[in-house]
mmCIF file of C-alpha atoms and ligand atoms in Angstrom:
data_model
loop_
_atom_site.group_PDB
_atom_site.id
_atom_site.type_symbol
_atom_site.label_atom_id
_atom_site.label_comp_id
_atom_site.label_asym_id
_atom_site.label_seq_id
_atom_site.Cartn_x
_atom_site.Cartn_y
_atom_site.Cartn_z
ATOM 1 C CA UNK X 1069 43.177 -5.076 40.133
ATOM 2 C CA UNK X 1070 40.027 -7.558 39.850
ATOM 3 C CA UNK X 1071 38.341 -5.221 37.430
ATOM 4 C CA UNK X 1072 41.274 -5.120 34.938
ATOM 5 C CA UNK X 1073 41.613 -8.883 34.826
ATOM 6 C CA UNK X 1074 37.904 -9.115 34.796
ATOM 7 C CA UNK X 1075 37.043 -6.595 32.171
ATOM 8 C CA UNK X 1076 40.210 -7.111 29.871
ATOM 9 C CA UNK X 1077 38.967 -6.871 26.382
ATOM 10 C CA UNK X 1078 37.843 -10.275 25.237
ATOM 11 C CA UNK X 1079 36.233 -9.141 21.681
ATOM 12 C CA UNK X 1080 37.403 -6.708 19.254
ATOM 13 C CA UNK X 1081 34.404 -4.557 20.168
ATOM 14 C CA UNK X 1082 35.611 -4.346 23.573
ATOM 15 C CA UNK X 1083 39.081 -2.601 22.713
ATOM 16 C CA UNK X 1084 39.590 0.975 23.799
ATOM 17 C CA UNK X 1085 40.843 2.198 20.322
ATOM 18 C CA UNK X 1086 38.431 2.949 17.520
ATOM 19 C CA UNK X 1087 41.287 2.988 15.099
ATOM 20 C CA UNK X 1088 42.552 -0.432 16.188
ATOM 21 C CA UNK X 1089 38.856 -1.883 16.085
ATOM 22 C CA UNK X 1090 38.302 -0.604 12.536
ATOM 23 C CA UNK X 1091 41.625 -2.169 11.226
ATOM 24 C CA UNK X 1092 41.226 -5.518 13.070
ATOM 25 C CA UNK X 1093 37.561 -5.667 11.587
ATOM 26 C CA UNK X 1094 38.708 -4.983 8.352
ATOM 27 C CA UNK X 1095 41.728 -7.028 8.289
ATOM 28 C CA UNK X 1096 40.040 -10.277 10.108
ATOM 29 C CA UNK X 1097 36.719 -10.326 7.867
ATOM 30 C CA UNK X 1098 38.478 -10.941 4.605
ATOM 31 C CA UNK X 1099 38.817 -14.567 3.715
ATOM 32 C CA UNK X 1100 42.543 -13.931 2.908
ATOM 33 C CA UNK X 1101 44.109 -14.045 6.288
ATOM 34 C CA UNK X 1102 47.339 -11.858 7.027
ATOM 35 C CA UNK X 1103 50.044 -14.131 7.945
ATOM 36 C CA UNK X 1104 51.828 -11.233 10.198
ATOM 37 C CA UNK X 1105 50.702 -8.631 12.184
ATOM 38 C CA UNK X 1106 52.964 -5.889 13.777
ATOM 39 C CA UNK X 1107 51.601 -4.275 17.080
ATOM 40 C CA UNK X 1108 53.630 -1.406 18.180
ATOM 41 C CA UNK X 1109 53.113 1.045 20.978
ATOM 42 C CA UNK X 1110 54.056 1.763 24.700
ATOM 43 C CA UNK X 1111 53.562 -0.880 27.300
ATOM 44 C CA UNK X 1112 50.121 -1.233 28.908
ATOM 45 C CA UNK X 1113 47.908 -0.263 26.006
ATOM 46 C CA UNK X 1114 46.490 -3.724 25.462
ATOM 47 C CA UNK X 1115 48.685 -5.115 22.496
ATOM 48 C CA UNK X 1116 48.865 -8.683 24.097
ATOM 49 C CA UNK X 1117 45.052 -8.591 24.970
ATOM 50 C CA UNK X 1118 44.584 -7.735 21.197
ATOM 51 C CA UNK X 1119 46.902 -10.410 19.989
ATOM 52 C CA UNK X 1120 44.841 -12.971 22.116
ATOM 53 C CA UNK X 1121 41.514 -11.634 20.545
ATOM 54 C CA UNK X 1122 42.897 -12.037 16.849
ATOM 55 C CA UNK X 1123 43.989 -15.744 18.144
ATOM 56 C CA UNK X 1124 40.345 -16.399 19.250
ATOM 57 C CA UNK X 1125 38.833 -14.730 16.101
ATOM 58 C CA UNK X 1126 40.829 -17.047 14.000
ATOM 59 C CA UNK X 1127 40.190 -20.122 15.830
ATOM 60 C CA UNK X 1128 36.864 -19.854 17.471
ATOM 61 C CA UNK X 1129 34.717 -22.832 16.658
ATOM 62 C CA UNK X 1130 31.263 -21.146 17.153
ATOM 63 C CA UNK X 1131 31.147 -17.624 15.779
ATOM 64 C CA UNK X 1132 27.873 -16.163 16.479
ATOM 65 C CA UNK X 1133 28.114 -12.503 15.842
ATOM 66 C CA UNK X 1134 29.876 -11.721 12.592
ATOM 67 C CA UNK X 1135 33.746 -12.207 13.086
ATOM 68 C CA UNK X 1136 33.901 -11.750 16.865
ATOM 69 C CA UNK X 1137 34.919 -14.804 18.890
ATOM 70 C CA UNK X 1138 32.199 -16.669 21.122
ATOM 71 C CA UNK X 1139 34.421 -16.769 24.198
ATOM 72 C CA UNK X 1140 32.817 -19.796 25.087
ATOM 73 C CA UNK X 1141 34.029 -22.766 22.852
ATOM 74 C CA UNK X 1142 37.090 -24.808 23.825
ATOM 75 C CA UNK X 1143 39.523 -22.967 21.646
ATOM 76 C CA UNK X 1144 38.259 -19.388 22.938
ATOM 77 C CA UNK X 1145 38.476 -20.600 26.615
ATOM 78 C CA UNK X 1146 41.892 -22.231 26.167
ATOM 79 C CA UNK X 1147 43.470 -19.232 24.283
ATOM 80 C CA UNK X 1148 41.816 -16.777 27.236
ATOM 81 C CA UNK X 1149 43.456 -18.919 29.982
ATOM 82 C CA UNK X 1150 46.668 -19.602 28.144
ATOM 83 C CA UNK X 1151 46.368 -23.287 27.717
ATOM 84 C CA UNK X 1152 46.049 -23.717 24.077
ATOM 85 C CA UNK X 1153 49.054 -25.508 22.746
ATOM 86 C CA UNK X 1154 48.853 -23.953 19.386
ATOM 87 C CA UNK X 1155 48.910 -20.403 20.592
ATOM 88 C CA UNK X 1156 52.521 -19.852 21.556
ATOM 89 C CA UNK X 1157 53.581 -16.702 23.501
ATOM 90 C CA UNK X 1158 57.213 -15.948 23.039
ATOM 91 C CA UNK X 1159 59.425 -13.397 24.734
ATOM 92 C CA UNK X 1160 61.903 -11.830 22.230
ATOM 93 C CA UNK X 1161 64.066 -10.761 24.919
ATOM 94 C CA UNK X 1162 64.835 -14.038 26.265
ATOM 95 C CA UNK X 1163 64.500 -16.033 22.782
ATOM 96 C CA UNK X 1164 66.479 -13.866 20.781
ATOM 97 C CA UNK X 1165 69.223 -16.104 19.129
ATOM 98 C CA UNK X 1166 69.323 -17.793 15.892
ATOM 99 C CA UNK X 1167 68.995 -21.130 17.493
ATOM 100 C CA UNK X 1168 65.716 -20.512 19.097
ATOM 101 C CA UNK X 1169 64.312 -19.044 15.819
ATOM 102 C CA UNK X 1170 65.701 -21.837 13.886
ATOM 103 C CA UNK X 1171 63.870 -24.348 16.387
ATOM 104 C CA UNK X 1172 60.944 -22.021 15.756
ATOM 105 C CA UNK X 1173 61.228 -22.331 12.207
ATOM 106 C CA UNK X 1174 61.296 -26.341 12.497
ATOM 107 C CA UNK X 1175 58.311 -26.566 14.666
ATOM 108 C CA UNK X 1176 56.195 -24.106 12.477
ATOM 109 C CA UNK X 1177 56.167 -26.653 9.787
ATOM 110 C CA UNK X 1178 54.012 -29.058 12.075
ATOM 111 C CA UNK X 1179 50.317 -28.734 11.715
ATOM 112 C CA UNK X 1180 48.388 -27.280 14.599
ATOM 113 C CA UNK X 1181 47.073 -29.883 17.125
ATOM 114 C CA UNK X 1182 43.616 -28.722 17.518
ATOM 115 C CA UNK X 1183 43.148 -25.172 16.310
ATOM 116 C CA UNK X 1184 42.737 -24.032 12.814
ATOM 117 C CA UNK X 1185 45.843 -21.669 12.861
ATOM 118 C CA UNK X 1186 49.045 -21.789 14.943
ATOM 119 C CA UNK X 1187 49.604 -18.312 16.391
ATOM 120 C CA UNK X 1188 53.089 -16.972 17.339
ATOM 121 C CA UNK X 1189 52.818 -14.185 19.567
ATOM 122 C CA UNK X 1190 56.251 -12.780 19.641
ATOM 123 C CA UNK X 1191 56.541 -9.957 22.367
ATOM 124 C CA UNK X 1192 59.429 -7.460 22.458
ATOM 125 C CA UNK X 1193 60.397 -8.686 19.032
ATOM 126 C CA UNK X 1194 62.823 -5.683 18.631
ATOM 127 C CA UNK X 1195 65.261 -7.726 20.874
ATOM 128 C CA UNK X 1196 65.798 -10.360 18.260
ATOM 129 C CA UNK X 1197 69.375 -10.777 16.815
ATOM 130 C CA UNK X 1198 70.047 -9.730 13.474
ATOM 131 C CA UNK X 1199 70.507 -13.646 12.553
ATOM 132 C CA UNK X 1200 67.344 -14.234 14.349
ATOM 133 C CA UNK X 1201 65.561 -11.531 12.262
ATOM 134 C CA UNK X 1202 67.064 -13.061 9.060
ATOM 135 C CA UNK X 1203 65.634 -16.580 10.245
ATOM 136 C CA UNK X 1204 62.280 -14.959 10.786
ATOM 137 C CA UNK X 1205 62.235 -12.949 7.714
ATOM 138 C CA UNK X 1206 62.645 -16.365 5.570
ATOM 139 C CA UNK X 1207 59.543 -17.782 7.463
ATOM 140 C CA UNK X 1208 57.510 -14.736 6.730
ATOM 141 C CA UNK X 1209 58.371 -14.905 2.890
ATOM 142 C CA UNK X 1210 56.842 -18.086 2.713
ATOM 143 C CA UNK X 1211 54.699 -18.914 5.721
ATOM 144 C CA UNK X 1212 53.002 -22.102 5.915
ATOM 145 C CA UNK X 1213 49.309 -21.563 5.384
ATOM 146 C CA UNK X 1214 48.385 -22.648 8.975
ATOM 147 C CA UNK X 1215 50.498 -20.067 10.676
ATOM 148 C CA UNK X 1216 49.997 -16.265 11.703
ATOM 149 C CA UNK X 1217 52.579 -14.206 13.587
ATOM 150 C CA UNK X 1218 51.729 -11.382 15.655
ATOM 151 C CA UNK X 1219 54.810 -9.369 16.449
ATOM 152 C CA UNK X 1220 54.804 -7.066 19.296
ATOM 153 C CA UNK X 1221 57.248 -4.101 20.142
ATOM 154 C CA UNK X 1222 57.374 -1.122 22.073
ATOM 155 C CA UNK X 1223 60.252 0.082 19.768
ATOM 156 C CA UNK X 1224 59.208 -0.312 16.081
ATOM 157 C CA UNK X 1225 62.329 1.688 14.719
ATOM 158 C CA UNK X 1226 64.554 -1.311 15.829
ATOM 159 C CA UNK X 1227 62.609 -3.828 13.463
ATOM 160 C CA UNK X 1228 64.096 -4.317 10.081
ATOM 161 C CA UNK X 1229 62.304 -2.868 7.299
ATOM 162 C CA UNK X 1230 62.185 -6.083 5.520
ATOM 163 C CA UNK X 1231 60.137 -7.580 8.244
ATOM 164 C CA UNK X 1232 57.812 -4.338 8.785
ATOM 165 C CA UNK X 1233 57.018 -4.241 4.985
ATOM 166 C CA UNK X 1234 55.427 -8.088 5.530
ATOM 167 C CA UNK X 1235 53.302 -7.090 8.439
ATOM 168 C CA UNK X 1236 50.108 -5.386 8.865
ATOM 169 C CA UNK X 1237 51.050 -2.673 11.164
ATOM 170 C CA UNK X 1238 48.699 -1.402 13.702
ATOM 171 C CA UNK X 1239 50.023 1.134 15.795
ATOM 172 C CA UNK X 1240 48.628 1.392 19.586
ATOM 173 C CA UNK X 1241 48.376 4.753 21.118
ATOM 174 C CA UNK X 1242 47.257 6.122 24.401
ATOM 175 C CA UNK X 1243 43.587 6.104 24.809
ATOM 176 C CA UNK X 1244 41.599 9.349 24.398
ATOM 177 C CA UNK X 1245 39.543 10.610 27.022
ATOM 178 C CA UNK X 1246 36.293 9.390 25.085
ATOM 179 C CA UNK X 1247 37.933 6.179 24.296
ATOM 180 C CA UNK X 1248 38.601 5.509 28.109
ATOM 181 C CA UNK X 1249 35.096 6.548 29.132
ATOM 182 C CA UNK X 1250 33.715 4.312 26.547
ATOM 183 C CA UNK X 1251 35.574 1.446 28.424
ATOM 184 C CA UNK X 1252 34.631 2.786 31.836
ATOM 185 C CA UNK X 1253 30.938 2.786 30.837
ATOM 186 C CA UNK X 1254 31.050 -0.837 29.966
ATOM 187 C CA UNK X 1255 32.497 -1.768 33.170
ATOM 188 C CA UNK X 1256 30.071 0.361 35.029
ATOM 189 C CA UNK X 1257 27.277 -1.230 33.150
ATOM 190 C CA UNK X 1258 28.301 -4.954 33.904
ATOM 191 C CA UNK X 1259 28.784 -3.935 37.717
ATOM 192 C CA UNK X 1260 25.322 -2.297 37.709
ATOM 193 C CA UNK X 1261 26.971 0.683 38.976
ATOM 194 C CA UNK X 1262 25.966 4.514 38.192
ATOM 195 C CA UNK X 1263 28.804 6.837 36.949
ATOM 196 C CA UNK X 1264 28.216 10.620 36.288
ATOM 197 C CA UNK X 1265 29.799 11.182 33.022
ATOM 198 C CA UNK X 1266 31.940 14.106 34.668
ATOM 199 C CA UNK X 1267 33.283 11.695 37.043
ATOM 200 C CA UNK X 1268 34.405 9.251 34.161
ATOM 201 C CA UNK X 1269 36.046 12.053 32.355
ATOM 202 C CA UNK X 1270 37.899 13.206 35.668
ATOM 203 C CA UNK X 1271 39.195 9.504 35.894
ATOM 204 C CA UNK X 1272 40.102 9.388 32.267
ATOM 205 C CA UNK X 1273 42.085 12.621 32.799
ATOM 206 C CA UNK X 1274 43.822 11.122 35.725
ATOM 207 C CA UNK X 1275 45.005 7.835 34.154
ATOM 208 C CA UNK X 1276 46.514 9.638 31.117
ATOM 209 C CA UNK X 1277 45.464 7.380 28.589
ATOM 210 C CA UNK X 1278 46.039 4.133 30.390
ATOM 211 C CA UNK X 1279 43.013 1.585 30.657
ATOM 212 C CA UNK X 1280 44.739 -0.213 33.265
ATOM 213 C CA UNK X 1281 45.380 2.923 35.365
ATOM 214 C CA UNK X 1282 42.033 4.331 34.942
ATOM 215 C CA UNK X 1283 40.225 0.914 35.600
ATOM 216 C CA UNK X 1284 42.278 0.856 38.831
ATOM 217 C CA UNK X 1285 40.837 4.337 39.882
ATOM 218 C CA UNK X 1286 37.445 3.172 38.811
ATOM 219 C CA UNK X 1287 37.509 0.044 41.057
ATOM 220 C CA UNK X 1288 38.877 1.876 44.004
ATOM 221 C CA UNK X 1289 35.800 4.278 43.565
ATOM 222 C CA UNK X 1290 33.276 1.338 43.295
ATOM 223 C CA UNK X 1291 34.692 -0.065 46.736
ATOM 224 C CA UNK X 1292 34.326 3.172 48.433
ATOM 225 C CA UNK X 1293 31.080 4.648 47.261
ATOM 226 C CA UNK X 1294 27.972 3.897 49.627
ATOM 227 C CA UNK X 1295 25.065 4.116 46.986
ATOM 228 C CA UNK X 1296 26.755 2.214 43.856
ATOM 229 C CA UNK X 1297 27.062 5.892 42.591
ATOM 230 C CA UNK X 1298 30.509 7.408 41.048
ATOM 231 C CA UNK X 1299 30.208 11.032 41.321
ATOM 232 C CA UNK X 1300 32.680 13.612 40.364
ATOM 233 C CA UNK X 1301 32.856 14.872 43.844
ATOM 234 C CA UNK X 1302 33.693 11.379 45.219
ATOM 235 C CA UNK X 1303 36.501 11.188 42.411
ATOM 236 C CA UNK X 1304 37.947 14.720 43.298
ATOM 237 C CA UNK X 1305 37.730 14.184 47.047
ATOM 238 C CA UNK X 1306 39.719 10.674 46.950
ATOM 239 C CA UNK X 1307 42.214 12.201 44.576
ATOM 240 C CA UNK X 1308 42.261 15.583 46.284
ATOM 241 C CA UNK X 1309 42.632 17.045 42.811
ATOM 242 C CA UNK X 1310 40.909 20.086 44.160
ATOM 243 C CA UNK X 1311 43.567 20.460 46.834
ATOM 244 C CA UNK X 1312 46.394 19.943 44.673
ATOM 245 C CA UNK X 1313 45.124 22.458 41.968
ATOM 246 C CA UNK X 1314 44.816 24.939 44.922
ATOM 247 C CA UNK X 1315 48.330 24.198 45.960
ATOM 248 C CA UNK X 1316 49.599 24.625 42.440
ATOM 249 C CA UNK X 1317 47.939 28.036 42.324
ATOM 250 C CA UNK X 1318 49.427 29.099 45.655
ATOM 251 C CA UNK X 1319 52.796 27.914 44.298
ATOM 252 C CA UNK X 1320 52.406 30.027 41.176
ATOM 253 C CA UNK X 1321 51.519 32.997 43.224
ATOM 254 C CA UNK X 1322 54.585 32.759 45.393
ATOM 255 C CA UNK X 1323 56.803 32.177 42.158
ATOM 256 C CA UNK X 1324 55.170 35.552 40.822
ATOM 257 C CA UNK X 1325 56.062 37.279 43.857
ATOM 258 C CA UNK X 1326 59.608 35.415 43.939
ATOM 259 C CA UNK X 1327 58.445 34.902 47.680
ATOM 260 C CA UNK X 1328 60.821 31.879 48.608
ATOM 261 C CA UNK X 1329 59.287 31.742 51.971
ATOM 262 C CA UNK X 1330 55.733 30.998 51.029
ATOM 263 C CA UNK X 1331 56.784 28.661 48.214
ATOM 264 C CA UNK X 1332 58.660 26.439 50.508
ATOM 265 C CA UNK X 1333 55.611 26.447 52.945
ATOM 266 C CA UNK X 1334 53.645 24.994 50.230
ATOM 267 C CA UNK X 1335 56.013 22.325 49.935
ATOM 268 C CA UNK X 1336 56.087 21.696 53.558
ATOM 269 C CA UNK X 1337 52.627 21.271 53.482
ATOM 270 C CA UNK X 1338 52.672 18.806 50.546
ATOM 271 C CA UNK X 1339 55.149 16.729 52.334
ATOM 272 C CA UNK X 1340 53.062 16.806 55.623
ATOM 273 C CA UNK X 1341 49.892 15.622 53.665
ATOM 274 C CA UNK X 1342 51.777 12.826 52.037
ATOM 275 C CA UNK X 1343 51.241 14.296 48.384
ATOM 276 C CA UNK X 1344 53.546 12.832 45.995
ATOM 277 C CA UNK X 1345 56.126 15.595 45.063
ATOM 278 C CA UNK X 1346 56.463 14.257 41.354
ATOM 279 C CA UNK X 1347 52.701 14.448 40.841
ATOM 280 C CA UNK X 1348 52.739 17.895 42.166
ATOM 281 C CA UNK X 1349 55.564 19.092 39.967
ATOM 282 C CA UNK X 1350 53.954 17.424 36.945
ATOM 283 C CA UNK X 1351 50.832 19.526 37.620
ATOM 284 C CA UNK X 1352 52.732 22.560 38.199
ATOM 285 C CA UNK X 1353 54.752 22.162 34.927
ATOM 286 C CA UNK X 1354 51.260 21.553 33.053
ATOM 287 C CA UNK X 1355 49.940 24.753 34.633
ATOM 288 C CA UNK X 1356 52.836 26.881 33.350
ATOM 289 C CA UNK X 1357 52.690 25.154 30.260
ATOM 290 C CA UNK X 1358 49.261 26.173 29.647
ATOM 291 C CA UNK X 1359 50.062 29.584 30.802
ATOM 292 C CA UNK X 1360 52.650 29.745 28.338
ATOM 293 C CA UNK X 1361 50.469 28.669 25.459
ATOM 294 C CA UNK X 1362 47.854 31.323 26.530
ATOM 295 C CA UNK X 1363 50.287 34.056 26.464
ATOM 296 C CA UNK X 1364 51.550 33.142 23.114
ATOM 297 C CA UNK X 1365 48.054 33.029 21.783
ATOM 298 C CA UNK X 1366 47.507 29.283 21.298
ATOM 299 C CA UNK X 1367 43.934 28.151 22.267
ATOM 300 C CA UNK X 1368 43.596 26.177 25.432
ATOM 301 C CA UNK X 1369 43.183 22.364 24.884
ATOM 302 C CA UNK X 1370 39.837 21.192 25.980
ATOM 303 C CA UNK X 1371 39.970 18.057 28.246
ATOM 304 C CA UNK X 1372 43.169 19.052 29.567
ATOM 305 C CA UNK X 1373 42.673 18.898 33.295
ATOM 306 C CA UNK X 1374 45.526 20.962 34.266
ATOM 307 C CA UNK X 1375 44.842 24.589 35.788
ATOM 308 C CA UNK X 1376 44.818 27.346 33.556
ATOM 309 C CA UNK X 1377 46.143 30.638 34.378
ATOM 310 C CA UNK X 1378 45.216 32.814 31.740
ATOM 311 C CA UNK X 1379 46.998 36.077 32.918
ATOM 312 C CA UNK X 1380 49.691 35.413 35.540
ATOM 313 C CA UNK X 1381 52.011 37.898 36.504
ATOM 314 C CA UNK X 1382 54.760 35.821 34.745
ATOM 315 C CA UNK X 1383 56.530 37.030 31.561
ATOM 316 C CA UNK X 1384 56.973 34.450 28.850
ATOM 317 C CA UNK X 1385 60.426 34.478 29.547
ATOM 318 C CA UNK X 1386 60.086 33.876 33.036
ATOM 319 C CA UNK X 1387 57.474 30.891 32.503
ATOM 320 C CA UNK X 1388 59.944 29.358 29.922
ATOM 321 C CA UNK X 1389 62.632 29.820 32.552
ATOM 322 C CA UNK X 1390 60.545 28.121 35.316
ATOM 323 C CA UNK X 1391 59.506 25.136 33.008
ATOM 324 C CA UNK X 1392 63.266 24.349 32.191
ATOM 325 C CA UNK X 1393 64.179 24.633 36.048
ATOM 326 C CA UNK X 1394 61.225 22.502 37.030
ATOM 327 C CA UNK X 1395 61.692 19.868 34.410
ATOM 328 C CA UNK X 1396 65.496 19.380 35.176
ATOM 329 C CA UNK X 1397 64.351 19.260 38.968
ATOM 330 C CA UNK X 1398 61.709 16.682 38.123
ATOM 331 C CA UNK X 1399 64.116 14.431 36.179
ATOM 332 C CA UNK X 1400 66.594 14.634 39.148
ATOM 333 C CA UNK X 1401 63.982 13.561 41.652
ATOM 334 C CA UNK X 1402 64.625 9.926 41.818
ATOM 335 C CA UNK X 1403 68.011 10.505 43.015
ATOM 336 C CA UNK X 1404 66.974 13.017 45.694
ATOM 337 C CA UNK X 1405 67.868 12.199 49.281
ATOM 338 C CA UNK X 1406 64.468 13.757 50.138
ATOM 339 C CA UNK X 1407 61.788 13.957 47.548
ATOM 340 C CA UNK X 1408 60.942 17.666 48.080
ATOM 341 C CA UNK X 1409 64.573 18.877 47.774
ATOM 342 C CA UNK X 1410 64.658 19.336 44.096
ATOM 343 C CA UNK X 1411 61.608 21.462 44.001
ATOM 344 C CA UNK X 1412 62.608 23.106 46.998
ATOM 345 C CA UNK X 1413 65.933 24.266 45.442
ATOM 346 C CA UNK X 1414 64.006 25.448 42.187
ATOM 347 C CA UNK X 1415 62.088 27.862 44.673
ATOM 348 C CA UNK X 1416 65.148 29.064 46.325
ATOM 349 C CA UNK X 1417 67.016 29.720 43.090
ATOM 350 C CA UNK X 1418 64.119 31.441 41.525
ATOM 351 C CA UNK X 1419 63.787 33.313 44.711
ATOM 352 C CA UNK X 1420 67.390 34.884 44.425
ATOM 353 C CA UNK X 1421 67.313 35.232 40.488
ATOM 354 C CA UNK X 1422 67.440 39.014 39.653
ATOM 355 C CA UNK X 1423 63.894 40.342 38.826
ATOM 356 C CA UNK X 1424 63.291 41.190 35.053
ATOM 357 C CA UNK X 1425 63.640 44.980 34.786
ATOM 358 C CA UNK X 1426 60.567 46.884 33.728
ATOM 359 C CA UNK X 1427 60.348 46.314 30.133
ATOM 360 C CA UNK X 1428 58.041 47.579 27.426
ATOM 361 C CA UNK X 1429 55.273 44.995 28.791
ATOM 362 C CA UNK X 1430 55.355 46.847 32.157
ATOM 363 C CA UNK X 1431 53.437 49.797 30.455
ATOM 364 C CA UNK X 1432 50.398 47.497 29.951
ATOM 365 C CA UNK X 1433 48.112 47.589 32.800
ATOM 366 C CA UNK X 1434 48.219 44.180 34.830
ATOM 367 C CA UNK X 1435 45.971 42.918 37.557
ATOM 368 C CA UNK X 1436 47.014 44.398 40.878
ATOM 369 C CA UNK X 1437 46.305 41.392 42.907
ATOM 370 C CA UNK X 1438 47.898 38.103 42.052
ATOM 371 C CA UNK X 1439 44.757 36.268 43.641
ATOM 372 C CA UNK X 1440 42.734 37.913 40.963
ATOM 373 C CA UNK X 1441 45.089 36.862 38.061
ATOM 374 C CA UNK X 1442 44.318 33.111 38.925
ATOM 375 C CA UNK X 1443 41.495 31.640 36.696
ATOM 376 C CA UNK X 1444 40.341 28.238 37.622
ATOM 377 C CA UNK X 1445 39.540 27.513 34.056
ATOM 378 C CA UNK X 1446 39.214 23.772 33.694
ATOM 379 C CA UNK X 1447 39.329 21.073 36.583
ATOM 380 C CA UNK X 1448 38.386 17.711 35.106
ATOM 381 C CA UNK X 1449 36.409 19.464 32.085
ATOM 382 C CA UNK X 1450 34.330 21.807 33.736
ATOM 383 C CA UNK X 1451 34.661 24.407 36.369
ATOM 384 C CA UNK X 1452 34.759 23.287 39.992
HETATM 385 ZN ZN1 LIG M 751 34.702 -19.483 20.341
#
């Protein structure tokens, strides 16, 4: 995780999300400083990194580029390495009582030691007790001019409306493919590597909107590439996307034929190759989901790396049933004695379910070969 730490965003410009960048620029460039920010969104999307950047923007001693922090002065450096005594990071889960908040209110009155602004970053703020929230609200109603709060939470619905209404709310979302590619390009450039756009897109797809996961893959690729070049082929080879997609196609074929034996063979192969069954099931469900949307007439979402099957032999009702069975099986995965068992049971159950009787749909011509019915529409953005 060297890259992740090394390339954690240090300026507003380096944050993934365009929306967050714009909101922060607007909020921080005005001379009237907000006294409270609320950062919401799932874990791992950079809320804490953004909070530290705000702390630096408000305290940097040598701003050179507009409002961006210099990352060199005493304030910036001590904030980045967590030693600045005026920047207090508080975990809401372990400081949730009224006594802690009262204590905090007392200390808030004191002026900062060296910084311009005292910054209180309260993580998991939704964990505070009602009494603690009430005490916090009193502070937010009349905050001393030297104090700025940054409240972070994964569960904004648990934060009282009276608190919400006093904060500038920034919602952190999963990064889009373009946003992740932008961040990867920043790293590639600094590491003096070359990266194919398609390779970066594929990594973005694999990391499902998480900068942290994406950077981890990027780092692995940087370590194994021999010529400082990250190609799509390299990523595919090492993440055996093509291999997994092929097995998903095989599995769908066996489900179409209700051929439990060949389905179970695919599972055995997965197990012997050490492919994570949960990952495979996720891909299978996504492929069926795409197929379902396609059959209903919803356009295929570009950038979706899942396999698209535009005319599988399965009926809409069958796809629906399979998605239900597989979703349940996937949720049971963590309790399974062997990871392949839930998937195997779906295959067996599906194999013994009575076939649909020939309905009106059967009158329409269908592909004779199920192999022909598989279309590799999208793998990592483009055809293989
Ligand atoms: Zn600075």
